[in-house]
PDB file of C-alpha atoms in Angstrom:
ATOM      1  CA  ILE U 263      11.041 -32.214  12.244  1.00 84.00           C
ATOM      2  CA  ARG U 264       7.648 -31.321  13.737  1.00 88.00           C
ATOM      3  CA  HIS U 265       6.755 -29.162  10.583  1.00 93.00           C
ATOM      4  CA  ILE U 266       7.132 -32.137   8.425  1.00 93.00           C
ATOM      5  CA  SER U 267       5.178 -34.622  10.580  1.00 95.00           C
ATOM      6  CA  ASN U 268       2.290 -31.969  10.352  1.00 93.00           C
ATOM      7  CA  VAL U 269       2.638 -32.691   6.592  1.00 94.00           C
ATOM      8  CA  PHE U 270       2.633 -36.378   6.823  1.00 94.00           C
ATOM      9  CA  GLN U 271      -0.607 -36.195   9.667  1.00 92.00           C
ATOM     10  CA  GLY U 272      -2.199 -34.796   6.767  1.00 90.00           C
ATOM     11  CA  LEU U 273      -1.518 -37.214   4.236  1.00 93.00           C
ATOM     12  CA  LEU U 274      -2.080 -39.767   6.574  1.00 92.00           C
ATOM     13  CA  VAL U 275      -5.846 -38.369   7.090  1.00 88.00           C
ATOM     14  CA  SER U 276      -6.663 -39.326   3.522  1.00 90.00           C
ATOM     15  CA  SER U 277      -8.237 -42.578   2.285  1.00 89.00           C
ATOM     16  CA  PRO U 278      -7.516 -45.064  -0.276  1.00 89.00           C
ATOM     17  CA  GLU U 279     -11.119 -45.028  -1.689  1.00 90.00           C
ATOM     18  CA  ASN U 280     -10.565 -41.492  -2.287  1.00 89.00           C
ATOM     19  CA  PHE U 281      -7.070 -41.109  -3.203  1.00 91.00           C
ATOM     20  CA  LYS U 282      -6.740 -43.425  -6.171  1.00 91.00           C
ATOM     21  CA  THR U 283      -4.308 -41.484  -8.254  1.00 91.00           C
ATOM     22  CA  ALA U 284      -1.279 -40.522  -8.159  1.00 90.00           C
ATOM     23  CA  GLU U 285      -2.052 -37.074  -9.205  1.00 92.00           C
ATOM     24  CA  LYS U 286      -4.323 -36.537  -6.449  1.00 93.00           C
ATOM     25  CA  PHE U 287      -2.438 -37.694  -3.645  1.00 93.00           C
ATOM     26  CA  THR U 288       0.752 -34.698  -5.312  1.00 93.00           C
ATOM     27  CA  LEU U 289      -2.201 -32.417  -4.757  1.00 94.00           C
ATOM     28  CA  LEU U 290      -2.738 -33.172  -1.282  1.00 95.00           C
ATOM     29  CA  TRP U 291       0.807 -33.135  -0.282  1.00 94.00           C
ATOM     30  CA  LEU U 292       0.798 -29.831  -2.175  1.00 94.00           C
ATOM     31  CA  HIS U 293      -2.156 -29.039  -0.081  1.00 94.00           C
ATOM     32  CA  GLU U 294      -1.050 -29.712   3.430  1.00 94.00           C
ATOM     33  CA  SER U 295       2.632 -28.713   2.456  1.00 95.00           C
ATOM     34  CA  GLU U 296       0.724 -25.018   1.903  1.00 94.00           C
ATOM     35  CA  ARG U 297      -1.070 -25.395   5.057  1.00 93.00           C
ATOM     36  CA  VAL U 298       1.831 -26.060   7.291  1.00 94.00           C
ATOM     37  CA  TYR U 299       4.505 -23.807   5.601  1.00 94.00           C
ATOM     38  CA  GLY U 300       2.972 -21.375   3.545  1.00 93.00           C
ATOM     39  CA  ASP U 301       0.167 -20.349   6.389  1.00 92.00           C
ATOM     40  CA  ARG U 302       3.157 -19.345   8.468  1.00 93.00           C
ATOM     41  CA  LEU U 303       4.395 -16.670   5.725  1.00 94.00           C
ATOM     42  CA  VAL U 304       3.763 -13.081   6.108  1.00 94.00           C
ATOM     43  CA  THR U 305       3.785 -11.260   3.319  1.00 96.00           C
ATOM     44  CA  ILE U 306       2.426 -11.761  -0.203  1.00 92.00           C
ATOM     45  CA  GLU U 307       6.023 -11.995  -1.576  1.00 96.00           C
ATOM     46  CA  ASP U 308       6.908 -14.681   0.669  1.00 96.00           C
ATOM     47  CA  LEU U 309       3.858 -16.799  -0.260  1.00 93.00           C
ATOM     48  CA  ALA U 310       4.483 -15.958  -4.021  1.00 93.00           C
ATOM     49  CA  LYS U 311       8.316 -17.343  -3.506  1.00 96.00           C
ATOM     50  CA  TYR U 312       6.867 -20.578  -1.731  1.00 95.00           C
ATOM     51  CA  ASN U 313       4.426 -21.376  -4.086  1.00 93.00           C
ATOM     52  CA  ALA U 314       6.895 -21.041  -6.941  1.00 93.00           C
ATOM     53  CA  LEU U 315       9.437 -23.223  -4.980  1.00 94.00           C
ATOM     54  CA  ALA U 316       6.399 -25.724  -4.357  1.00 93.00           C
ATOM     55  CA  GLN U 317       5.422 -25.902  -7.978  1.00 92.00           C
ATOM     56  CA  ALA U 318       9.195 -26.129  -9.174  1.00 93.00           C
ATOM     57  CA  GLN U 319       9.513 -29.174  -6.947  1.00 93.00           C
ATOM     58  CA  CYS U 320       6.465 -30.545  -8.013  1.00 92.00           C
ATOM     59  CA  LYS U 321       7.656 -30.205 -11.767  1.00 91.00           C
ATOM     60  CA  LYS U 322      10.875 -31.328 -10.982  1.00 93.00           C
ATOM     61  CA  VAL U 323       9.586 -34.998  -8.995  1.00 92.00           C
ATOM     62  CA  PHE U 324       6.277 -35.000 -10.775  1.00 90.00           C
ATOM     63  CA  PRO U 325       6.620 -33.997 -14.421  1.00 90.00           C
ATOM     64  CA  SER U 326       3.523 -35.501 -15.821  1.00 89.00           C
ATOM     65  CA  PHE U 327       1.174 -33.580 -13.116  1.00 88.00           C
ATOM     66  CA  PRO U 328      -0.417 -30.327 -14.418  1.00 85.00           C
ATOM     67  CA  THR U 329      -0.116 -27.928 -11.539  1.00 87.00           C
ATOM     68  CA  ALA U 330      -0.014 -24.164 -13.095  1.00 87.00           C
ATOM     69  CA  LYS U 331      -3.774 -24.234 -12.825  1.00 89.00           C
ATOM     70  CA  TYR U 332      -4.099 -24.364  -8.976  1.00 90.00           C
ATOM     71  CA  TYR U 333      -1.392 -21.490  -9.072  1.00 88.00           C
ATOM     72  CA  ALA U 334      -2.704 -19.073 -11.653  1.00 85.00           C
ATOM     73  CA  LYS U 335      -3.016 -15.263 -10.928  1.00 84.00           C
ATOM     74  CA  GLU U 336      -6.629 -15.373 -11.867  1.00 84.00           C
ATOM     75  CA  ASN U 337      -9.335 -18.116 -12.160  1.00 84.00           C
ATOM     76  CA  SER U 338      -7.319 -20.550 -10.716  1.00 87.00           C
ATOM     77  CA  ASP U 339      -8.744 -23.934  -9.608  1.00 90.00           C
ATOM     78  CA  PRO U 340      -8.913 -23.937  -5.560  1.00 91.00           C
ATOM     79  CA  LEU U 341      -6.309 -26.424  -3.916  1.00 92.00           C
ATOM     80  CA  MET U 342      -8.102 -27.327  -0.985  1.00 93.00           C
ATOM     81  CA  PHE U 343      -8.973 -30.074   0.820  1.00 93.00           C
ATOM     82  CA  CYS U 344     -11.336 -30.482   3.765  1.00 91.00           C
ATOM     83  CA  HIS U 345     -13.770 -32.956   5.250  1.00 89.00           C
ATOM     84  CA  PHE U 346     -16.960 -31.442   3.796  1.00 87.00           C
ATOM     85  CA  SER U 347     -16.385 -30.769   0.614  1.00 85.00           C
ATOM     86  CA  GLU U 348     -19.298 -32.847  -0.394  1.00 84.00           C
ATOM     87  CA  GLY U 349     -21.654 -32.417   2.341  1.00 83.00           C
ATOM     88  CA  ILE U 350     -21.002 -31.480   6.567  1.00 83.00           C
ATOM     89  CA  GLU U 351     -22.584 -35.392   6.979  1.00 81.00           C
ATOM     90  CA  ASP U 352     -19.657 -36.848   4.850  1.00 77.00           C
ATOM     91  CA  ILE U 353     -16.490 -36.889   6.795  1.00 80.00           C
ATOM     92  CA  ALA U 354     -14.403 -38.048   4.267  1.00 86.00           C
ATOM     93  CA  TYR U 355     -10.915 -35.796   3.477  1.00 90.00           C
ATOM     94  CA  ASP U 356     -11.370 -35.049  -0.190  1.00 91.00           C
ATOM     95  CA  GLN U 357     -10.842 -32.490  -2.423  1.00 92.00           C
ATOM     96  CA  VAL U 358     -12.517 -29.430  -3.456  1.00 92.00           C
ATOM     97  CA  LYS U 359     -13.700 -29.003  -6.856  1.00 90.00           C
ATOM     98  CA  ASN U 360     -16.383 -26.212  -6.659  1.00 90.00           C
ATOM     99  CA  LEU U 361     -15.592 -23.583  -4.247  1.00 91.00           C
ATOM    100  CA  LEU U 362     -19.059 -22.183  -4.670  1.00 92.00           C
ATOM    101  CA  LYS U 363     -20.599 -25.884  -3.590  1.00 92.00           C
ATOM    102  CA  VAL U 364     -18.584 -25.755  -0.329  1.00 92.00           C
ATOM    103  CA  SER U 365     -19.638 -22.106   0.501  1.00 93.00           C
ATOM    104  CA  ASP U 366     -23.439 -23.601   0.356  1.00 93.00           C
ATOM    105  CA  ILE U 367     -22.871 -26.137   2.245  1.00 93.00           C
ATOM    106  CA  LEU U 368     -21.084 -23.651   4.924  1.00 93.00           C
ATOM    107  CA  SER U 369     -24.283 -21.059   4.311  1.00 94.00           C
ATOM    108  CA  GLU U 370     -26.417 -24.048   5.297  1.00 92.00           C
ATOM    109  CA  CYS U 371     -24.633 -24.825   8.477  1.00 92.00           C
ATOM    110  CA  LEU U 372     -24.547 -21.163   9.247  1.00 93.00           C
ATOM    111  CA  ASN U 373     -28.546 -20.989   8.686  1.00 93.00           C
ATOM    112  CA  GLU U 374     -28.833 -24.079  11.128  1.00 92.00           C
ATOM    113  CA  TYR U 375     -26.646 -22.643  13.754  1.00 92.00           C
ATOM    114  CA  ASN U 376     -28.720 -19.077  13.399  1.00 93.00           C
ATOM    115  CA  ASP U 377     -31.761 -21.001  13.894  1.00 93.00           C
ATOM    116  CA  THR U 378     -30.579 -22.429  17.640  1.00 93.00           C
ATOM    117  CA  ASN U 379     -28.141 -19.532  18.703  1.00 92.00           C
ATOM    118  CA  ALA U 380     -27.867 -15.836  18.556  1.00 90.00           C
ATOM    119  CA  MET U 381     -27.828 -14.948  14.647  1.00 90.00           C
ATOM    120  CA  MET U 382     -24.785 -14.449  13.172  1.00 90.00           C
ATOM    121  CA  ASP U 383     -25.074 -12.418  10.172  1.00 88.00           C
ATOM    122  CA  LEU U 384     -21.786 -13.186   7.923  1.00 89.00           C
ATOM    123  CA  VAL U 385     -21.552 -13.267   4.321  1.00 88.00           C
ATOM    124  CA  LEU U 386     -19.268 -16.248   3.163  1.00 91.00           C
ATOM    125  CA  PHE U 387     -16.630 -14.664   0.175  1.00 89.00           C
ATOM    126  CA  ASP U 388     -14.157 -17.048  -1.212  1.00 90.00           C
ATOM    127  CA  ASP U 389     -11.422 -16.234   1.645  1.00 90.00           C
ATOM    128  CA  ALA U 390     -13.827 -16.917   4.040  1.00 92.00           C
ATOM    129  CA  VAL U 391     -14.683 -20.255   2.737  1.00 93.00           C
ATOM    130  CA  ARG U 392     -10.651 -21.252   2.690  1.00 91.00           C
ATOM    131  CA  HIS U 393     -10.024 -19.951   6.011  1.00 91.00           C
ATOM    132  CA  VAL U 394     -12.860 -22.200   7.661  1.00 91.00           C
ATOM    133  CA  ALA U 395     -11.639 -24.912   5.688  1.00 89.00           C
ATOM    134  CA  ARG U 396      -8.053 -23.966   7.189  1.00 89.00           C
ATOM    135  CA  ILE U 397      -8.890 -24.035  10.401  1.00 88.00           C
ATOM    136  CA  VAL U 398     -11.225 -27.428  11.070  1.00 85.00           C
ATOM    137  CA  ARG U 399      -8.356 -29.365   9.283  1.00 76.00           C
TER     138      ARG U 399
END
């Protein structure tokens, strides 16, 4: 019960102003489910099996919503939601449409941190950006 309540907790963070379509809310459900269940999986094979099951369930319940572009092996769109998708001062929990933009936002925050604290010389590659978004949700 704890895990399913965590999925609903993530869904409840959304605001109606940012989720006007059922498709976007479905993507949020997929994202939150992956954060709660997928992040607990250890092997790549288990995660691939989970993603296949999530896609199959989504196609069964929401057949009109295209989700394949988020699960493509290469050049997939990010299935990611965070509180800083448009900027660090924007606290709305919204979909990340451009991973490069989020990377720039995080780099700017890192530079601000480095101005006032000991230098952290980090490279924010795509997996690092995704990991930061997981941590702060």
